[in-house]
Amino acid sequence: MSTENAISVRQWLEKYHACLQGPKDFVAQFGNDWYDSFFSDSDEMCHRLSPFAKLAEAITDPYILDNYYIWFYEHDLPLSGKPYDDVRFDLLSGERNKQYFLVRLDCAGWKKWSLFSERYGFFAPEFECGNVRSMAEYIDGMGRQFAQGIKPTFLSEKWAVERFIALQDGLFCDRVVYRAGEHRYQYHSSNNPKLRTAIVVSASEKLPDGFPLEQAKEIRGILVWSPDGMERDEEPYAAAQEKQRPKKKEGAER
C-alpha cells in the first residue's frame, strides 16, 4: 500500500469522527484505504469500518498512534469460512524491522480478534482474544516494545520449539507453531497428526514444579518439553546424514 497520502492512526481517527458528525460520505473519505475493494454504498462502508474504528479508539500508545497508518483488506473469497475484513498497521516511514502487523475480525478458525505479525510469522496468530479492549491493550504493549527495541521472550521460545520439532521430524521444521498461553505452544508433528504441546522454560531459572528436566531438550539456554513425549530419539544431525550417504564402491574405475 502506498504511503504517499497516508496519515497517522491519530489523524485517521480525527478524520473518521469528522465524517460521523458531517456528511457521511464514507466512500469518498475512506475508499482509498481499502485495498482492491470497491464500495458504492456509504452506509455499508461505515458498518465495515465501525469495529476497526473502535479498535483504533481504544489504542493509547503514542508510538502506534503517531508512527503507523492503517489500511484495510477485504477477504471476500477466503479459503475456508465466511468473508472477513482485516486492518493492516504499517509504518509511515523508515524500515519495517518486523514491526508490521494486521488484525483480523471474525476470521474462521480463530477467536473474534486475531493479530498476525511479521515478527512472529503470518501462519499463526501472535495473539487472539474475544473483545476489542484486550486487543487494544496488546497492541499498546507492542508499541512500547517497538519504541524501546524490546524483543519479547516468546520469539526466542518459538524458535526453540521449532528446533525441538526438527529433532522429532528430522532435518528441518516446516510445522506451524501456535501460542497456547504463557510458555506453552502447540503444533502438529509430521509423525503424528494430533495437536501436540510443548512447554518451555529458561535453563537459567528455577524450574516450575512438575517440570521433568530429564525429559526436556535444552536448546540455546531454553528447555523444551512435550507432555506428549518425543516421537523418536533423533540421532545427531551429522551422524544421521552420514548414514544416509551412499557408500563408494571400492576399486571403482575413474
PDB file of C-alpha atoms in Angstrom:
ATOM      1  CA  MET A   1       0.000   0.000   0.000  1.00  0.00           C
ATOM      2  CA  SER A   2       1.437   3.391  -0.963  1.00  0.00           C
ATOM      3  CA  THR A   3       2.336   5.823   1.845  1.00  0.00           C
ATOM      4  CA  GLU A   4       2.059   8.848  -0.467  1.00  0.00           C
ATOM      5  CA  ASN A   5      -1.196  10.091   1.066  1.00  0.00           C
ATOM      6  CA  ALA A   6      -1.010   8.085   4.288  1.00  0.00           C
ATOM      7  CA  ILE A   7      -1.906   9.719   7.595  1.00  0.00           C
ATOM      8  CA  SER A   8      -1.215   8.554  11.139  1.00  0.00           C
ATOM      9  CA  VAL A   9      -3.684   6.463  13.107  1.00  0.00           C
ATOM     10  CA  ARG A  10      -4.378   9.502  15.291  1.00  0.00           C
ATOM     11  CA  GLN A  11      -5.156  11.640  12.229  1.00  0.00           C
ATOM     12  CA  TRP A  12      -7.269   8.868  10.744  1.00  0.00           C
ATOM     13  CA  LEU A  13      -9.430   8.847  13.876  1.00  0.00           C
ATOM     14  CA  GLU A  14      -9.929  12.608  13.633  1.00  0.00           C
ATOM     15  CA  LYS A  15     -10.991  12.187  10.013  1.00  0.00           C
ATOM     16  CA  TYR A  16     -13.355   9.343  10.940  1.00  0.00           C
ATOM     17  CA  HIS A  17     -15.056  11.337  13.716  1.00  0.00           C
ATOM     18  CA  ALA A  18     -15.425  14.341  11.422  1.00  0.00           C
ATOM     19  CA  CYS A  19     -17.133  12.125   8.851  1.00  0.00           C
ATOM     20  CA  LEU A  20     -19.524  10.801  11.516  1.00  0.00           C
ATOM     21  CA  GLN A  21     -20.523  14.327  12.503  1.00  0.00           C
ATOM     22  CA  GLY A  22     -20.761  15.785   8.983  1.00  0.00           C
ATOM     23  CA  PRO A  23     -21.981  14.481   5.622  1.00  0.00           C
ATOM     24  CA  LYS A  24     -21.460  10.728   5.930  1.00  0.00           C
ATOM     25  CA  ASP A  25     -19.747  10.119   2.601  1.00  0.00           C
ATOM     26  CA  PHE A  26     -17.516   7.290   3.788  1.00  0.00           C
ATOM     27  CA  VAL A  27     -16.850   6.050   0.257  1.00  0.00           C
ATOM     28  CA  ALA A  28     -15.287   9.378  -0.731  1.00  0.00           C
ATOM     29  CA  GLN A  29     -13.356   9.742   2.522  1.00  0.00           C
ATOM     30  CA  PHE A  30     -12.127   6.184   3.083  1.00  0.00           C
ATOM     31  CA  GLY A  31     -12.467   4.370  -0.230  1.00  0.00           C
ATOM     32  CA  ASN A  32      -8.720   4.590  -0.920  1.00  0.00           C
ATOM     33  CA  ASP A  33      -7.980   2.969   2.449  1.00  0.00           C
ATOM     34  CA  TRP A  34      -9.359  -0.363   1.171  1.00  0.00           C
ATOM     35  CA  TYR A  35      -7.016  -2.458  -0.932  1.00  0.00           C
ATOM     36  CA  ASP A  36      -8.533  -3.850  -4.153  1.00  0.00           C
ATOM     37  CA  SER A  37     -12.110  -3.236  -2.957  1.00  0.00           C
ATOM     38  CA  PHE A  38     -14.806  -1.057  -4.439  1.00  0.00           C
ATOM     39  CA  PHE A  39     -17.700   0.303  -2.389  1.00  0.00           C
ATOM     40  CA  SER A  40     -20.653   2.248  -3.719  1.00  0.00           C
ATOM     41  CA  ASP A  41     -22.704   2.273  -0.538  1.00  0.00           C
ATOM     42  CA  SER A  42     -21.537   4.676   2.162  1.00  0.00           C
ATOM     43  CA  ASP A  43     -23.618   3.002   4.879  1.00  0.00           C
ATOM     44  CA  GLU A  44     -22.023  -0.371   4.123  1.00  0.00           C
ATOM     45  CA  MET A  45     -18.531   1.098   4.402  1.00  0.00           C
ATOM     46  CA  CYS A  46     -19.432   2.825   7.663  1.00  0.00           C
ATOM     47  CA  HIS A  47     -20.679  -0.518   9.006  1.00  0.00           C
ATOM     48  CA  ARG A  48     -17.480  -2.281   7.939  1.00  0.00           C
ATOM     49  CA  LEU A  49     -15.224   0.435   9.379  1.00  0.00           C
ATOM     50  CA  SER A  50     -17.033   0.707  12.715  1.00  0.00           C
ATOM     51  CA  PRO A  51     -15.393  -2.219  14.624  1.00  0.00           C
ATOM     52  CA  PHE A  52     -11.909  -1.232  13.428  1.00  0.00           C
ATOM     53  CA  ALA A  53     -12.535   2.392  14.400  1.00  0.00           C
ATOM     54  CA  LYS A  54     -13.454   1.169  17.892  1.00  0.00           C
ATOM     55  CA  LEU A  55     -10.162  -0.736  17.991  1.00  0.00           C
ATOM     56  CA  ALA A  56      -8.195   2.356  16.944  1.00  0.00           C
ATOM     57  CA  GLU A  57     -10.057   4.458  19.526  1.00  0.00           C
ATOM     58  CA  ALA A  58      -9.078   2.007  22.272  1.00  0.00           C
ATOM     59  CA  ILE A  59      -5.356   2.179  21.422  1.00  0.00           C
ATOM     60  CA  THR A  60      -3.495   4.655  23.650  1.00  0.00           C
ATOM     61  CA  ASP A  61       0.187   4.044  22.886  1.00  0.00           C
ATOM     62  CA  PRO A  62       1.676   7.110  21.110  1.00  0.00           C
ATOM     63  CA  TYR A  63       4.159   5.035  19.087  1.00  0.00           C
ATOM     64  CA  ILE A  64       1.284   3.247  17.351  1.00  0.00           C
ATOM     65  CA  LEU A  65      -0.933   6.324  17.064  1.00  0.00           C
ATOM     66  CA  ASP A  66       1.740   8.614  15.586  1.00  0.00           C
ATOM     67  CA  ASN A  67       4.088   6.308  13.647  1.00  0.00           C
ATOM     68  CA  TYR A  68       1.608   3.999  11.919  1.00  0.00           C
ATOM     69  CA  TYR A  69      -1.014   4.342   9.233  1.00  0.00           C
ATOM     70  CA  ILE A  70      -3.822   1.848   8.667  1.00  0.00           C
ATOM     71  CA  TRP A  71      -5.411   0.343   5.594  1.00  0.00           C
ATOM     72  CA  PHE A  72      -7.976  -2.393   5.100  1.00  0.00           C
ATOM     73  CA  TYR A  73      -8.282  -5.643   3.209  1.00  0.00           C
ATOM     74  CA  GLU A  74     -11.487  -7.395   2.244  1.00  0.00           C
ATOM     75  CA  HIS A  75     -11.287 -11.202   2.131  1.00  0.00           C
ATOM     76  CA  ASP A  76     -14.425 -11.833   0.146  1.00  0.00           C
ATOM     77  CA  LEU A  77     -13.368 -15.328  -1.017  1.00  0.00           C
ATOM     78  CA  PRO A  78     -11.388 -16.898   1.844  1.00  0.00           C
ATOM     79  CA  LEU A  79     -10.111 -20.471   1.533  1.00  0.00           C
ATOM     80  CA  SER A  80     -12.478 -21.514   4.316  1.00  0.00           C
ATOM     81  CA  GLY A  81     -15.285 -19.919   6.293  1.00  0.00           C
ATOM     82  CA  LYS A  82     -17.256 -16.771   5.622  1.00  0.00           C
ATOM     83  CA  PRO A  83     -15.823 -13.482   4.260  1.00  0.00           C
ATOM     84  CA  TYR A  84     -13.992 -11.266   6.740  1.00  0.00           C
ATOM     85  CA  ASP A  85     -12.039  -7.989   6.846  1.00  0.00           C
ATOM     86  CA  ASP A  86      -8.747  -7.047   8.409  1.00  0.00           C
ATOM     87  CA  VAL A  87      -6.895  -3.846   9.243  1.00  0.00           C
ATOM     88  CA  ARG A  88      -3.175  -3.505   8.440  1.00  0.00           C
ATOM     89  CA  PHE A  89      -0.833  -1.452  10.645  1.00  0.00           C
ATOM     90  CA  ASP A  90       2.174  -0.231   8.666  1.00  0.00           C
ATOM     91  CA  LEU A  91       4.905   2.300   9.435  1.00  0.00           C
ATOM     92  CA  LEU A  92       4.592   5.761   7.933  1.00  0.00           C
ATOM     93  CA  SER A  93       8.323   5.937   7.190  1.00  0.00           C
ATOM     94  CA  GLY A  94      11.574   4.024   7.556  1.00  0.00           C
ATOM     95  CA  GLU A  95      12.253   0.306   7.538  1.00  0.00           C
ATOM     96  CA  ARG A  96       9.649  -2.042   8.918  1.00  0.00           C
ATOM     97  CA  ASN A  97      12.139  -4.020  11.044  1.00  0.00           C
ATOM     98  CA  LYS A  98       9.437  -6.651  11.560  1.00  0.00           C
ATOM     99  CA  GLN A  99       7.044  -4.099  13.073  1.00  0.00           C
ATOM    100  CA  TYR A 100       4.292  -4.632  10.514  1.00  0.00           C
ATOM    101  CA  PHE A 101       1.147  -6.398  11.752  1.00  0.00           C
ATOM    102  CA  LEU A 102      -2.512  -6.900  10.931  1.00  0.00           C
ATOM    103  CA  VAL A 103      -5.686  -7.619  12.884  1.00  0.00           C
ATOM    104  CA  ARG A 104      -8.444  -9.861  11.551  1.00  0.00           C
ATOM    105  CA  LEU A 105     -12.052  -9.751  12.647  1.00  0.00           C
ATOM    106  CA  ASP A 106     -14.233 -12.875  12.691  1.00  0.00           C
ATOM    107  CA  CYS A 107     -11.793 -14.978  10.683  1.00  0.00           C
ATOM    108  CA  ALA A 108     -12.800 -18.660  10.655  1.00  0.00           C
ATOM    109  CA  GLY A 109     -10.588 -20.865  12.824  1.00  0.00           C
ATOM    110  CA  TRP A 110      -9.514 -18.117  15.247  1.00  0.00           C
ATOM    111  CA  LYS A 111     -11.103 -16.082  18.016  1.00  0.00           C
ATOM    112  CA  LYS A 112     -13.131 -12.960  17.227  1.00  0.00           C
ATOM    113  CA  TRP A 113      -9.997 -10.785  17.114  1.00  0.00           C
ATOM    114  CA  SER A 114      -6.699 -12.271  15.889  1.00  0.00           C
ATOM    115  CA  LEU A 115      -3.392 -10.464  15.388  1.00  0.00           C
ATOM    116  CA  PHE A 116      -0.787 -11.680  12.895  1.00  0.00           C
ATOM    117  CA  SER A 117       2.657 -10.090  12.867  1.00  0.00           C
ATOM    118  CA  GLU A 118       5.775 -10.032  10.755  1.00  0.00           C
ATOM    119  CA  ARG A 119       7.912 -10.787  13.801  1.00  0.00           C
ATOM    120  CA  TYR A 120       6.005 -13.963  14.738  1.00  0.00           C
ATOM    121  CA  GLY A 121       5.147 -15.062  11.198  1.00  0.00           C
ATOM    122  CA  PHE A 122       1.833 -14.963   9.360  1.00  0.00           C
ATOM    123  CA  PHE A 123       0.881 -18.652   9.545  1.00  0.00           C
ATOM    124  CA  ALA A 124      -0.472 -18.434  13.103  1.00  0.00           C
ATOM    125  CA  PRO A 125      -1.672 -15.516  15.238  1.00  0.00           C
ATOM    126  CA  GLU A 126       0.716 -13.879  17.667  1.00  0.00           C
ATOM    127  CA  PHE A 127      -2.294 -13.042  19.820  1.00  0.00           C
ATOM    128  CA  GLU A 128      -6.043 -13.627  19.738  1.00  0.00           C
ATOM    129  CA  CYS A 129      -8.907 -12.665  22.033  1.00  0.00           C
ATOM    130  CA  GLY A 130     -12.641 -12.205  22.200  1.00  0.00           C
ATOM    131  CA  ASN A 131     -13.003  -8.451  22.704  1.00  0.00           C
ATOM    132  CA  VAL A 132     -11.676  -5.182  21.314  1.00  0.00           C
ATOM    133  CA  ARG A 133     -10.343  -3.918  24.654  1.00  0.00           C
ATOM    134  CA  SER A 134      -7.976  -6.854  25.129  1.00  0.00           C
ATOM    135  CA  MET A 135      -6.724  -6.496  21.561  1.00  0.00           C
ATOM    136  CA  ALA A 136      -6.067  -2.761  22.038  1.00  0.00           C
ATOM    137  CA  GLU A 137      -4.164  -3.431  25.266  1.00  0.00           C
ATOM    138  CA  TYR A 138      -1.999  -5.977  23.475  1.00  0.00           C
ATOM    139  CA  ILE A 139      -1.261  -3.524  20.643  1.00  0.00           C
ATOM    140  CA  ASP A 140      -0.335  -0.877  23.234  1.00  0.00           C
ATOM    141  CA  GLY A 141       2.177  -3.356  24.643  1.00  0.00           C
ATOM    142  CA  MET A 142       3.585  -3.977  21.162  1.00  0.00           C
ATOM    143  CA  GLY A 143       4.026  -0.238  20.699  1.00  0.00           C
ATOM    144  CA  ARG A 144       6.104   0.021  23.867  1.00  0.00           C
ATOM    145  CA  GLN A 145       8.245  -2.924  22.733  1.00  0.00           C
ATOM    146  CA  PHE A 146       8.807  -1.396  19.287  1.00  0.00           C
ATOM    147  CA  ALA A 147       9.656   2.024  20.723  1.00  0.00           C
ATOM    148  CA  GLN A 148      12.209   0.572  23.154  1.00  0.00           C
ATOM    149  CA  GLY A 149      13.616  -2.108  20.856  1.00  0.00           C
ATOM    150  CA  ILE A 150      12.467  -4.909  23.160  1.00  0.00           C
ATOM    151  CA  LYS A 151      12.329  -8.439  21.764  1.00  0.00           C
ATOM    152  CA  PRO A 152       9.613 -10.403  23.595  1.00  0.00           C
ATOM    153  CA  THR A 153      10.622 -13.704  25.150  1.00  0.00           C
ATOM    154  CA  PHE A 154       8.096 -15.725  23.169  1.00  0.00           C
ATOM    155  CA  LEU A 155      10.028 -15.134  19.930  1.00  0.00           C
ATOM    156  CA  SER A 156      13.075 -16.978  21.300  1.00  0.00           C
ATOM    157  CA  GLU A 157      10.788 -19.618  22.774  1.00  0.00           C
ATOM    158  CA  LYS A 158       9.078 -20.179  19.435  1.00  0.00           C
ATOM    159  CA  TRP A 159      12.460 -20.574  17.738  1.00  0.00           C
ATOM    160  CA  ALA A 160      13.461 -23.185  20.346  1.00  0.00           C
ATOM    161  CA  VAL A 161      10.186 -25.070  19.825  1.00  0.00           C
ATOM    162  CA  GLU A 162      10.856 -25.123  16.072  1.00  0.00           C
ATOM    163  CA  ARG A 163      14.298 -26.656  16.709  1.00  0.00           C
ATOM    164  CA  PHE A 164      12.667 -29.144  19.084  1.00  0.00           C
ATOM    165  CA  ILE A 165      10.208 -30.169  16.371  1.00  0.00           C
ATOM    166  CA  ALA A 166      13.108 -30.591  13.961  1.00  0.00           C
ATOM    167  CA  LEU A 167      14.616 -33.123  16.374  1.00  0.00           C
ATOM    168  CA  GLN A 168      11.357 -35.050  16.191  1.00  0.00           C
ATOM    169  CA  ASP A 169      10.653 -34.780  12.493  1.00  0.00           C
ATOM    170  CA  GLY A 170      14.228 -34.686  11.217  1.00  0.00           C
ATOM    171  CA  LEU A 171      16.313 -32.253   9.176  1.00  0.00           C
ATOM    172  CA  PHE A 172      14.197 -29.089   9.281  1.00  0.00           C
ATOM    173  CA  CYS A 173      10.972 -27.701  10.729  1.00  0.00           C
ATOM    174  CA  ASP A 174       8.088 -26.780   8.446  1.00  0.00           C
ATOM    175  CA  ARG A 175       5.462 -27.015  11.189  1.00  0.00           C
ATOM    176  CA  VAL A 176       3.253 -24.107  12.271  1.00  0.00           C
ATOM    177  CA  VAL A 177       3.817 -23.238  15.945  1.00  0.00           C
ATOM    178  CA  TYR A 178       0.790 -21.834  17.791  1.00  0.00           C
ATOM    179  CA  ARG A 179       0.894 -19.849  21.018  1.00  0.00           C
ATOM    180  CA  ALA A 180      -1.242 -21.565  23.643  1.00  0.00           C
ATOM    181  CA  GLY A 181      -0.561 -19.450  26.734  1.00  0.00           C
ATOM    182  CA  GLU A 182       2.476 -18.301  28.676  1.00  0.00           C
ATOM    183  CA  HIS A 183       5.489 -20.503  27.818  1.00  0.00           C
ATOM    184  CA  ARG A 184       3.200 -23.001  26.103  1.00  0.00           C
ATOM    185  CA  TYR A 185       2.948 -23.812  22.388  1.00  0.00           C
ATOM    186  CA  GLN A 186       1.139 -26.274  20.155  1.00  0.00           C
ATOM    187  CA  TYR A 187       1.975 -27.841  16.820  1.00  0.00           C
ATOM    188  CA  HIS A 188       1.284 -30.796  14.542  1.00  0.00           C
ATOM    189  CA  SER A 189       4.139 -33.274  14.170  1.00  0.00           C
ATOM    190  CA  SER A 190       4.667 -34.811  10.746  1.00  0.00           C
ATOM    191  CA  ASN A 191       4.909 -38.168  12.532  1.00  0.00           C
ATOM    192  CA  ASN A 192       1.576 -37.763  14.293  1.00  0.00           C
ATOM    193  CA  PRO A 193      -1.462 -35.763  13.091  1.00  0.00           C
ATOM    194  CA  LYS A 194      -2.761 -34.896  16.550  1.00  0.00           C
ATOM    195  CA  LEU A 195      -2.140 -31.462  18.043  1.00  0.00           C
ATOM    196  CA  ARG A 196       0.847 -31.671  20.366  1.00  0.00           C
ATOM    197  CA  THR A 197       2.005 -29.407  23.194  1.00  0.00           C
ATOM    198  CA  ALA A 198       5.432 -28.020  24.049  1.00  0.00           C
ATOM    199  CA  ILE A 199       6.263 -26.283  27.333  1.00  0.00           C
ATOM    200  CA  VAL A 200       9.361 -24.101  27.609  1.00  0.00           C
ATOM    201  CA  VAL A 201      11.361 -22.637  30.493  1.00  0.00           C
ATOM    202  CA  SER A 202      14.656 -20.827  30.723  1.00  0.00           C
ATOM    203  CA  ALA A 203      17.521 -23.124  31.716  1.00  0.00           C
ATOM    204  CA  SER A 204      18.903 -20.346  33.959  1.00  0.00           C
ATOM    205  CA  GLU A 205      15.736 -20.012  36.030  1.00  0.00           C
ATOM    206  CA  LYS A 206      14.220 -22.177  38.718  1.00  0.00           C
ATOM    207  CA  LEU A 207      12.223 -24.980  37.153  1.00  0.00           C
ATOM    208  CA  PRO A 208       8.481 -24.988  37.874  1.00  0.00           C
ATOM    209  CA  ASP A 209       7.087 -27.831  39.952  1.00  0.00           C
ATOM    210  CA  GLY A 210       6.498 -30.946  37.909  1.00  0.00           C
ATOM    211  CA  PHE A 211       8.780 -29.989  35.030  1.00  0.00           C
ATOM    212  CA  PRO A 212      10.775 -33.165  34.170  1.00  0.00           C
ATOM    213  CA  LEU A 213      14.300 -31.959  33.453  1.00  0.00           C
ATOM    214  CA  GLU A 214      15.433 -35.419  32.341  1.00  0.00           C
ATOM    215  CA  GLN A 215      12.819 -35.484  29.572  1.00  0.00           C
ATOM    216  CA  ALA A 216      13.477 -31.963  28.271  1.00  0.00           C
ATOM    217  CA  LYS A 217      15.747 -30.843  25.465  1.00  0.00           C
ATOM    218  CA  GLU A 218      17.988 -27.813  26.038  1.00  0.00           C
ATOM    219  CA  ILE A 219      18.236 -25.554  23.005  1.00  0.00           C
ATOM    220  CA  ARG A 220      20.418 -22.462  23.425  1.00  0.00           C
ATOM    221  CA  GLY A 221      19.543 -21.981  27.070  1.00  0.00           C
ATOM    222  CA  ILE A 222      15.856 -22.839  26.680  1.00  0.00           C
ATOM    223  CA  LEU A 223      14.420 -26.122  27.953  1.00  0.00           C
ATOM    224  CA  VAL A 224      11.651 -27.603  25.821  1.00  0.00           C
ATOM    225  CA  TRP A 225       9.480 -30.489  26.955  1.00  0.00           C
ATOM    226  CA  SER A 226       6.449 -32.092  25.392  1.00  0.00           C
ATOM    227  CA  PRO A 227       3.941 -33.750  27.756  1.00  0.00           C
ATOM    228  CA  ASP A 228       3.031 -35.908  24.746  1.00  0.00           C
ATOM    229  CA  GLY A 229       6.571 -37.294  24.605  1.00  0.00           C
ATOM    230  CA  MET A 230       9.134 -37.220  21.840  1.00  0.00           C
ATOM    231  CA  GLU A 231       8.141 -39.041  18.663  1.00  0.00           C
ATOM    232  CA  ARG A 232      11.574 -40.606  18.480  1.00  0.00           C
ATOM    233  CA  ASP A 233      15.025 -40.220  19.956  1.00  0.00           C
ATOM    234  CA  GLU A 234      16.608 -38.457  16.997  1.00  0.00           C
ATOM    235  CA  GLU A 235      20.299 -39.091  16.333  1.00  0.00           C
ATOM    236  CA  PRO A 236      22.594 -36.100  15.956  1.00  0.00           C
ATOM    237  CA  TYR A 237      22.118 -34.478  12.583  1.00  0.00           C
ATOM    238  CA  ALA A 238      25.667 -35.116  11.339  1.00  0.00           C
ATOM    239  CA  ALA A 239      25.569 -38.817  12.226  1.00  0.00           C
ATOM    240  CA  ALA A 240      22.164 -39.212  10.577  1.00  0.00           C
ATOM    241  CA  GLN A 241      23.433 -37.503   7.426  1.00  0.00           C
ATOM    242  CA  GLU A 242      26.489 -39.768   7.338  1.00  0.00           C
ATOM    243  CA  LYS A 243      24.280 -42.853   7.441  1.00  0.00           C
ATOM    244  CA  GLN A 244      22.210 -41.556   4.530  1.00  0.00           C
ATOM    245  CA  ARG A 245      25.203 -41.059   2.233  1.00  0.00           C
ATOM    246  CA  PRO A 246      25.729 -43.905  -0.308  1.00  0.00           C
ATOM    247  CA  LYS A 247      28.962 -45.811   0.202  1.00  0.00           C
ATOM    248  CA  LYS A 248      31.565 -45.598  -2.513  1.00  0.00           C
ATOM    249  CA  LYS A 249      32.426 -48.811  -4.283  1.00  0.00           C
ATOM    250  CA  GLU A 250      35.975 -49.980  -3.674  1.00  0.00           C
ATOM    251  CA  GLY A 251      38.179 -50.325  -6.724  1.00  0.00           C
ATOM    252  CA  ALA A 252      35.881 -48.362  -8.966  1.00  0.00           C
ATOM    253  CA  GLU A 253      37.498 -47.192 -12.197  1.00  0.00           C
ATOM    254  CA  ARG A 254      37.995 -43.470 -12.706  1.00  0.00           C
TER     255      ARG A 254
END
